[in-house]
Amino acid sequence: MRRLLVIGVLGFCLAGASYGYLVGRRTTALERVEASCGPELAWMQREFGLAGAEFERVRELHEAYKPVCAGYCAQIDEQYLELERLLESGTEVTGEMERVIAEANRLRSLCQTAMLEHFFEVSRAMSPEQGKRYLAWMHEQTLAPSHSSMVPKSGPAGAGHEHEHHVH
Amino acid sequence: MQTPKATESDPALSRMLGEWEIEGKLPAQFAAGVWRRVALEESCGVEKEGWARWFLSWIDCWVRRPLGAASCLAVFLALGVLAGMWRADAVTQETEAAWQQAYIHSVSPVAEVTSR
């Protein structure tokens, strides 16, 4: 039985080493991609096979869009916080509440328009086929009828949290 | 084919067989190898009580042979490689799903990401 034990231990070491090597190699490769351009663009790069000038253009557009989006998000958050403050003291819909809701809607509309513009710009930076695929995917994810538009589900307080990651 | 009686009655064939010498030589350590294998077979008493004991004693007997030991290690290696490939694919899928979510949320913070 001693030989069986030795072979078993050796076998487990061999299996563990090969498992660790394969998983480690893949993890390192993914980490390297993520470190080079961040998780968002890493996905774009892999999903749409972007490389070279094409990828650089998409990166530029993405970096330029981020502060625009963050700006709108911050303004929408402000409106929701204002509405929350009004709701705490109010017992009926007031003119001030209507004004805040209208402003939040206007900002959401501007935000969505800027988002659409960004999607079109990004799609134009890709090959026509990939650009079409990108637009279809983004449409499905952000503007499809099933999507709950831009209204956060967790309510006004949650809206602040939802948008937090945009403010760098 | 001739019967022994027939060869005995053939003096030429009998003389030829009598002059025939075996020229081939057995490899060195042949006898030792044979005795080692005999000893191995004799020491390999496969237990008959309970399937687990039977299996263990059978494996134990099997890995005593170099080929058996090598096969056993190859099986472990193959299992490690298969498990590693499966886990690496799972890691890739999980990471890409997280990247995808990060992208969608970076362009539309309240979007609900559905997997592709």
mmCIF file of C-alpha atoms in Angstrom:
data_model
loop_
_atom_site.group_PDB
_atom_site.id
_atom_site.type_symbol
_atom_site.label_atom_id
_atom_site.label_comp_id
_atom_site.label_asym_id
_atom_site.label_seq_id
_atom_site.Cartn_x
_atom_site.Cartn_y
_atom_site.Cartn_z
ATOM 1 C CA MET A 1 0.000 0.000 0.000
ATOM 2 C CA ARG A 2 2.970 2.324 0.490
ATOM 3 C CA ARG A 3 3.601 2.538 -3.211
ATOM 4 C CA LEU A 4 -0.080 3.263 -3.841
ATOM 5 C CA LEU A 5 0.080 6.070 -1.295
ATOM 6 C CA VAL A 6 3.177 7.547 -2.931
ATOM 7 C CA ILE A 7 1.595 7.363 -6.391
ATOM 8 C CA GLY A 8 -1.608 8.882 -5.018
ATOM 9 C CA VAL A 9 0.198 11.810 -3.387
ATOM 10 C CA LEU A 10 2.324 12.343 -6.479
ATOM 11 C CA GLY A 11 -0.787 12.156 -8.656
ATOM 12 C CA PHE A 12 -2.631 14.741 -6.574
ATOM 13 C CA CYS A 13 0.388 17.048 -6.729
ATOM 14 C CA LEU A 14 0.528 16.623 -10.504
ATOM 15 C CA ALA A 15 -3.202 17.250 -10.889
ATOM 16 C CA GLY A 16 -3.033 20.264 -8.578
ATOM 17 C CA ALA A 17 -0.050 21.712 -10.410
ATOM 18 C CA SER A 18 -1.671 21.361 -13.841
ATOM 19 C CA TYR A 19 -4.954 22.803 -12.530
ATOM 20 C CA GLY A 20 -3.170 25.719 -10.889
ATOM 21 C CA TYR A 21 -1.073 26.397 -13.957
ATOM 22 C CA LEU A 22 -4.048 26.524 -16.328
ATOM 23 C CA VAL A 23 -6.246 28.630 -14.060
ATOM 24 C CA GLY A 24 -3.364 30.916 -13.109
ATOM 25 C CA ARG A 25 -2.343 31.468 -16.710
ATOM 26 C CA ARG A 26 -5.872 32.428 -17.732
ATOM 27 C CA THR A 27 -6.376 34.662 -14.682
ATOM 28 C CA THR A 28 -3.083 36.438 -15.331
ATOM 29 C CA ALA A 29 -4.025 37.035 -18.967
ATOM 30 C CA LEU A 30 -7.388 38.505 -17.961
ATOM 31 C CA GLU A 31 -5.801 40.658 -15.266
ATOM 32 C CA ARG A 32 -3.270 41.950 -17.765
ATOM 33 C CA VAL A 33 -6.032 43.000 -20.176
ATOM 34 C CA GLU A 34 -8.004 44.637 -17.368
ATOM 35 C CA ALA A 35 -4.935 46.474 -16.079
ATOM 36 C CA SER A 36 -4.168 47.837 -19.528
ATOM 37 C CA CYS A 37 -7.529 49.511 -20.165
ATOM 38 C CA GLY A 38 -9.915 48.954 -17.258
ATOM 39 C CA PRO A 39 -12.822 46.512 -17.074
ATOM 40 C CA GLU A 40 -15.228 48.477 -19.276
ATOM 41 C CA LEU A 41 -12.934 48.824 -22.235
ATOM 42 C CA ALA A 42 -11.537 45.340 -21.698
ATOM 43 C CA TRP A 43 -15.013 44.016 -22.439
ATOM 44 C CA MET A 44 -15.352 46.226 -25.527
ATOM 45 C CA GLN A 45 -11.963 45.113 -26.760
ATOM 46 C CA ARG A 46 -12.745 41.416 -26.428
ATOM 47 C CA GLU A 47 -16.394 41.482 -27.415
ATOM 48 C CA PHE A 48 -15.961 43.552 -30.555
ATOM 49 C CA GLY A 49 -12.429 42.507 -31.440
ATOM 50 C CA LEU A 50 -11.086 46.049 -31.231
ATOM 51 C CA ALA A 51 -7.409 46.690 -31.782
ATOM 52 C CA GLY A 52 -4.996 49.445 -32.739
ATOM 53 C CA ALA A 53 -6.423 52.752 -33.950
ATOM 54 C CA GLU A 54 -9.984 51.465 -33.695
ATOM 55 C CA PHE A 55 -9.583 50.681 -30.024
ATOM 56 C CA GLU A 56 -7.781 53.951 -29.318
ATOM 57 C CA ARG A 57 -10.651 55.874 -30.895
ATOM 58 C CA VAL A 58 -13.202 53.979 -28.786
ATOM 59 C CA ARG A 59 -11.088 54.625 -25.692
ATOM 60 C CA GLU A 60 -10.962 58.368 -26.475
ATOM 61 C CA LEU A 61 -14.726 58.502 -26.966
ATOM 62 C CA HIS A 62 -15.342 56.574 -23.772
ATOM 63 C CA GLU A 63 -13.032 58.797 -21.720
ATOM 64 C CA ALA A 64 -14.632 61.906 -23.185
ATOM 65 C CA TYR A 65 -18.161 60.654 -22.478
ATOM 66 C CA LYS A 66 -17.562 59.662 -18.845
ATOM 67 C CA PRO A 67 -17.494 63.219 -17.386
ATOM 68 C CA VAL A 68 -20.515 64.199 -19.513
ATOM 69 C CA CYS A 69 -22.488 61.261 -18.166
ATOM 70 C CA ALA A 70 -21.235 61.882 -14.607
ATOM 71 C CA GLY A 71 -22.322 65.520 -14.892
ATOM 72 C CA TYR A 72 -25.874 64.611 -15.884
ATOM 73 C CA CYS A 73 -26.037 61.925 -13.240
ATOM 74 C CA ALA A 74 -24.967 64.382 -10.545
ATOM 75 C CA GLN A 75 -27.606 66.891 -11.681
ATOM 76 C CA ILE A 76 -30.340 64.235 -11.754
ATOM 77 C CA ASP A 77 -29.288 63.116 -8.273
ATOM 78 C CA GLU A 78 -29.579 66.697 -7.056
ATOM 79 C CA GLN A 79 -33.143 66.880 -8.377
ATOM 80 C CA TYR A 80 -34.077 63.622 -6.662
ATOM 81 C CA LEU A 81 -32.589 64.784 -3.388
ATOM 82 C CA GLU A 82 -34.519 68.031 -3.728
ATOM 83 C CA LEU A 83 -37.725 66.075 -4.408
ATOM 84 C CA GLU A 84 -37.054 63.901 -1.397
ATOM 85 C CA ARG A 85 -36.620 66.988 0.775
ATOM 86 C CA LEU A 86 -39.923 68.402 -0.536
ATOM 87 C CA LEU A 87 -41.734 65.092 0.046
ATOM 88 C CA GLU A 88 -40.633 65.003 3.661
ATOM 89 C CA SER A 89 -42.425 68.252 4.460
ATOM 90 C CA GLY A 90 -45.291 68.128 1.958
ATOM 91 C CA THR A 91 -48.721 66.532 2.045
ATOM 92 C CA GLU A 92 -49.749 67.232 -1.573
ATOM 93 C CA VAL A 93 -48.174 67.875 -4.952
ATOM 94 C CA THR A 94 -46.936 71.434 -5.018
ATOM 95 C CA GLY A 95 -45.748 73.643 -7.834
ATOM 96 C CA GLU A 96 -42.215 73.307 -6.543
ATOM 97 C CA MET A 97 -42.470 69.503 -6.694
ATOM 98 C CA GLU A 98 -43.769 69.718 -10.270
ATOM 99 C CA ARG A 99 -40.881 71.974 -11.186
ATOM 100 C CA VAL A 100 -38.321 69.569 -9.687
ATOM 101 C CA ILE A 101 -39.893 66.543 -11.409
ATOM 102 C CA ALA A 102 -39.975 68.401 -14.735
ATOM 103 C CA GLU A 103 -36.336 69.389 -14.331
ATOM 104 C CA ALA A 104 -35.356 65.794 -13.488
ATOM 105 C CA ASN A 105 -37.195 64.602 -16.600
ATOM 106 C CA ARG A 106 -35.521 67.249 -18.745
ATOM 107 C CA LEU A 107 -32.103 66.196 -17.439
ATOM 108 C CA ARG A 108 -32.891 62.518 -17.981
ATOM 109 C CA SER A 109 -33.894 63.296 -21.536
ATOM 110 C CA LEU A 110 -30.648 65.208 -22.131
ATOM 111 C CA CYS A 111 -28.697 62.379 -20.542
ATOM 112 C CA GLN A 112 -30.336 59.793 -22.781
ATOM 113 C CA THR A 113 -29.733 61.916 -25.864
ATOM 114 C CA ALA A 114 -26.046 62.294 -24.972
ATOM 115 C CA MET A 115 -25.883 58.554 -24.346
ATOM 116 C CA LEU A 116 -27.391 57.822 -27.750
ATOM 117 C CA GLU A 117 -24.984 60.229 -29.419
ATOM 118 C CA HIS A 118 -22.146 58.426 -27.691
ATOM 119 C CA PHE A 119 -23.411 55.022 -28.856
ATOM 120 C CA PHE A 120 -23.600 56.229 -32.456
ATOM 121 C CA GLU A 121 -20.114 57.731 -32.263
ATOM 122 C CA VAL A 122 -18.673 54.524 -30.826
ATOM 123 C CA SER A 123 -20.433 52.412 -33.443
ATOM 124 C CA ARG A 124 -18.959 54.589 -36.198
ATOM 125 C CA ALA A 125 -15.481 53.982 -34.765
ATOM 126 C CA MET A 126 -15.922 50.233 -35.356
ATOM 127 C CA SER A 127 -16.288 48.197 -38.492
ATOM 128 C CA PRO A 128 -19.854 48.474 -39.908
ATOM 129 C CA GLU A 129 -20.728 44.948 -38.867
ATOM 130 C CA GLN A 130 -19.441 45.304 -35.306
ATOM 131 C CA GLY A 131 -20.899 48.787 -35.045
ATOM 132 C CA LYS A 132 -24.327 47.433 -35.919
ATOM 133 C CA ARG A 133 -23.952 44.671 -33.362
ATOM 134 C CA TYR A 134 -22.824 47.181 -30.733
ATOM 135 C CA LEU A 135 -25.820 49.442 -31.377
ATOM 136 C CA ALA A 136 -28.260 46.548 -31.209
ATOM 137 C CA TRP A 137 -26.727 45.384 -27.946
ATOM 138 C CA MET A 138 -26.700 48.840 -26.347
ATOM 139 C CA HIS A 139 -30.252 49.455 -27.493
ATOM 140 C CA GLU A 140 -31.340 46.215 -25.883
ATOM 141 C CA GLN A 141 -29.512 47.012 -22.650
ATOM 142 C CA THR A 142 -30.391 50.665 -22.195
ATOM 143 C CA LEU A 143 -33.391 51.673 -24.290
ATOM 144 C CA ALA A 144 -35.463 48.552 -24.853
ATOM 145 C CA PRO A 145 -39.124 48.721 -23.681
ATOM 146 C CA SER A 146 -38.383 46.294 -20.858
ATOM 147 C CA HIS A 147 -35.801 48.694 -19.487
ATOM 148 C CA SER A 148 -37.080 50.786 -16.636
ATOM 149 C CA SER A 149 -36.022 53.978 -18.436
ATOM 150 C CA MET A 150 -33.811 56.108 -16.218
ATOM 151 C CA VAL A 151 -35.852 55.818 -13.042
ATOM 152 C CA PRO A 152 -33.888 54.113 -10.308
ATOM 153 C CA LYS A 153 -35.754 51.254 -8.696
ATOM 154 C CA SER A 154 -34.467 51.897 -5.202
ATOM 155 C CA GLY A 155 -36.075 55.310 -5.090
ATOM 156 C CA PRO A 156 -34.607 58.770 -4.764
ATOM 157 C CA ALA A 157 -32.188 57.847 -2.009
ATOM 158 C CA GLY A 158 -30.969 54.885 -4.028
ATOM 159 C CA ALA A 159 -30.534 57.093 -7.053
ATOM 160 C CA GLY A 160 -27.631 58.793 -5.383
ATOM 161 C CA HIS A 161 -25.943 55.465 -4.790
ATOM 162 C CA GLU A 162 -26.641 54.231 -8.294
ATOM 163 C CA HIS A 163 -24.888 57.242 -9.741
ATOM 164 C CA GLU A 164 -22.106 57.473 -7.240
ATOM 165 C CA HIS A 165 -19.580 55.546 -9.257
ATOM 166 C CA HIS A 166 -19.734 58.141 -11.991
ATOM 167 C CA VAL A 167 -18.345 60.905 -9.895
ATOM 168 C CA HIS A 168 -14.579 60.496 -9.936
ATOM 169 C CA MET B 1 3.620 -32.099 -40.695
ATOM 170 C CA GLN B 2 5.675 -35.091 -39.830
ATOM 171 C CA THR B 3 5.062 -37.107 -36.689
ATOM 172 C CA PRO B 4 8.031 -37.916 -34.312
ATOM 173 C CA LYS B 5 7.993 -41.423 -35.615
ATOM 174 C CA ALA B 6 8.355 -40.145 -39.122
ATOM 175 C CA THR B 7 11.428 -38.027 -38.186
ATOM 176 C CA GLU B 8 13.022 -40.964 -36.440
ATOM 177 C CA SER B 9 12.634 -42.923 -39.596
ATOM 178 C CA ASP B 10 14.308 -40.128 -41.566
ATOM 179 C CA PRO B 11 18.041 -40.350 -40.807
ATOM 180 C CA ALA B 12 18.893 -37.123 -42.684
ATOM 181 C CA LEU B 13 16.418 -35.095 -40.695
ATOM 182 C CA SER B 14 17.532 -36.722 -37.438
ATOM 183 C CA ARG B 15 21.143 -35.827 -38.208
ATOM 184 C CA MET B 16 20.212 -32.255 -39.078
ATOM 185 C CA LEU B 17 18.222 -31.799 -35.880
ATOM 186 C CA GLY B 18 21.077 -33.271 -33.887
ATOM 187 C CA GLU B 19 23.517 -30.757 -35.366
ATOM 188 C CA TRP B 20 21.162 -27.756 -34.817
ATOM 189 C CA GLU B 21 22.514 -25.324 -32.218
ATOM 190 C CA ILE B 22 20.545 -22.475 -30.671
ATOM 191 C CA GLU B 23 22.511 -19.299 -31.383
ATOM 192 C CA GLY B 24 20.192 -16.687 -29.856
ATOM 193 C CA LYS B 25 20.993 -15.414 -26.364
ATOM 194 C CA LEU B 26 18.524 -14.408 -23.703
ATOM 195 C CA PRO B 27 18.783 -10.781 -22.654
ATOM 196 C CA ALA B 28 20.739 -10.015 -19.507
ATOM 197 C CA GLN B 29 18.641 -10.066 -16.331
ATOM 198 C CA PHE B 30 15.989 -12.080 -18.168
ATOM 199 C CA ALA B 31 15.811 -14.706 -15.480
ATOM 200 C CA ALA B 32 15.829 -12.091 -12.721
ATOM 201 C CA GLY B 33 13.024 -10.272 -14.498
ATOM 202 C CA VAL B 34 10.965 -13.425 -14.759
ATOM 203 C CA TRP B 35 11.427 -14.192 -11.072
ATOM 204 C CA ARG B 36 10.570 -10.601 -10.139
ATOM 205 C CA ARG B 37 7.311 -10.816 -12.079
ATOM 206 C CA VAL B 38 6.514 -14.157 -10.530
ATOM 207 C CA ALA B 39 7.141 -12.689 -7.053
ATOM 208 C CA LEU B 40 4.963 -9.701 -7.900
ATOM 209 C CA GLU B 41 2.096 -11.904 -9.028
ATOM 210 C CA GLU B 42 2.399 -14.011 -5.894
ATOM 211 C CA SER B 43 2.462 -11.002 -3.579
ATOM 212 C CA CYS B 44 -0.561 -9.436 -5.293
ATOM 213 C CA GLY B 45 -3.275 -11.070 -3.306
ATOM 214 C CA VAL B 46 -6.420 -9.291 -4.430
ATOM 215 C CA GLU B 47 -8.816 -9.153 -1.506
ATOM 216 C CA LYS B 48 -12.262 -10.488 -2.089
ATOM 217 C CA GLU B 49 -14.101 -9.041 0.909
ATOM 218 C CA GLY B 50 -15.902 -5.784 0.106
ATOM 219 C CA TRP B 51 -15.689 -3.885 -3.136
ATOM 220 C CA ALA B 52 -13.648 -1.055 -1.645
ATOM 221 C CA ARG B 53 -10.985 -3.407 -0.309
ATOM 222 C CA TRP B 54 -11.018 -5.330 -3.560
ATOM 223 C CA PHE B 55 -10.580 -2.126 -5.561
ATOM 224 C CA LEU B 56 -7.783 -0.818 -3.326
ATOM 225 C CA SER B 57 -5.839 -4.068 -3.445
ATOM 226 C CA TRP B 58 -6.365 -4.253 -7.198
ATOM 227 C CA ILE B 59 -5.075 -0.696 -7.684
ATOM 228 C CA ASP B 60 -2.197 -1.377 -5.292
ATOM 229 C CA CYS B 61 -1.244 -4.385 -7.351
ATOM 230 C CA TRP B 62 -1.644 -2.437 -10.557
ATOM 231 C CA VAL B 63 0.607 0.490 -9.579
ATOM 232 C CA ARG B 64 3.453 -1.855 -8.677
ATOM 233 C CA ARG B 65 4.082 -2.269 -12.380
ATOM 234 C CA PRO B 66 5.881 0.685 -14.009
ATOM 235 C CA LEU B 67 3.221 0.885 -16.695
ATOM 236 C CA GLY B 68 0.480 0.846 -14.082
ATOM 237 C CA ALA B 69 2.136 3.606 -12.060
ATOM 238 C CA ALA B 70 2.649 5.711 -15.190
ATOM 239 C CA SER B 71 -0.989 5.196 -16.237
ATOM 240 C CA CYS B 72 -2.177 6.194 -12.798
ATOM 241 C CA LEU B 73 -0.147 9.408 -12.911
ATOM 242 C CA ALA B 74 -1.404 10.099 -16.435
ATOM 243 C CA VAL B 75 -4.990 9.772 -15.208
ATOM 244 C CA PHE B 76 -4.310 12.264 -12.402
ATOM 245 C CA LEU B 77 -2.655 14.631 -14.860
ATOM 246 C CA ALA B 78 -5.573 14.368 -17.288
ATOM 247 C CA LEU B 79 -8.062 15.049 -14.483
ATOM 248 C CA GLY B 80 -6.045 18.078 -13.379
ATOM 249 C CA VAL B 81 -5.879 19.425 -16.931
ATOM 250 C CA LEU B 82 -9.606 18.894 -17.529
ATOM 251 C CA ALA B 83 -10.558 20.510 -14.236
ATOM 252 C CA GLY B 84 -8.134 23.365 -14.918
ATOM 253 C CA MET B 85 -9.561 23.994 -18.383
ATOM 254 C CA TRP B 86 -13.104 23.894 -17.054
ATOM 255 C CA ARG B 87 -12.288 26.329 -14.224
ATOM 256 C CA ALA B 88 -10.306 28.637 -16.538
ATOM 257 C CA ASP B 89 -13.330 28.858 -18.852
ATOM 258 C CA ALA B 90 -15.586 29.565 -15.897
ATOM 259 C CA VAL B 91 -13.202 32.288 -14.671
ATOM 260 C CA THR B 92 -13.192 33.839 -18.150
ATOM 261 C CA GLN B 93 -16.986 33.834 -18.318
ATOM 262 C CA GLU B 94 -17.335 35.340 -14.841
ATOM 263 C CA THR B 95 -14.751 38.028 -15.573
ATOM 264 C CA GLU B 96 -16.250 38.928 -18.930
ATOM 265 C CA ALA B 97 -19.706 39.154 -17.371
ATOM 266 C CA ALA B 98 -18.322 41.554 -14.755
ATOM 267 C CA TRP B 99 -16.563 43.592 -17.459
ATOM 268 C CA GLN B 100 -19.751 43.730 -19.489
ATOM 269 C CA GLN B 101 -21.699 44.955 -16.484
ATOM 270 C CA ALA B 102 -19.010 47.551 -15.781
ATOM 271 C CA TYR B 103 -19.267 48.879 -19.335
ATOM 272 C CA ILE B 104 -23.055 49.077 -19.361
ATOM 273 C CA HIS B 105 -23.059 50.830 -16.012
ATOM 274 C CA SER B 106 -20.361 53.240 -17.113
ATOM 275 C CA VAL B 107 -22.530 54.471 -19.988
ATOM 276 C CA SER B 108 -25.960 53.983 -18.429
ATOM 277 C CA PRO B 109 -25.796 53.787 -14.625
ATOM 278 C CA VAL B 110 -29.272 52.364 -14.056
ATOM 279 C CA ALA B 111 -29.284 49.834 -16.878
ATOM 280 C CA GLU B 112 -30.111 46.274 -16.002
ATOM 281 C CA VAL B 113 -27.568 44.085 -17.671
ATOM 282 C CA THR B 114 -28.841 40.895 -19.206
ATOM 283 C CA SER B 115 -26.329 38.203 -20.012
ATOM 284 C CA ARG B 116 -25.637 37.449 -23.665
#
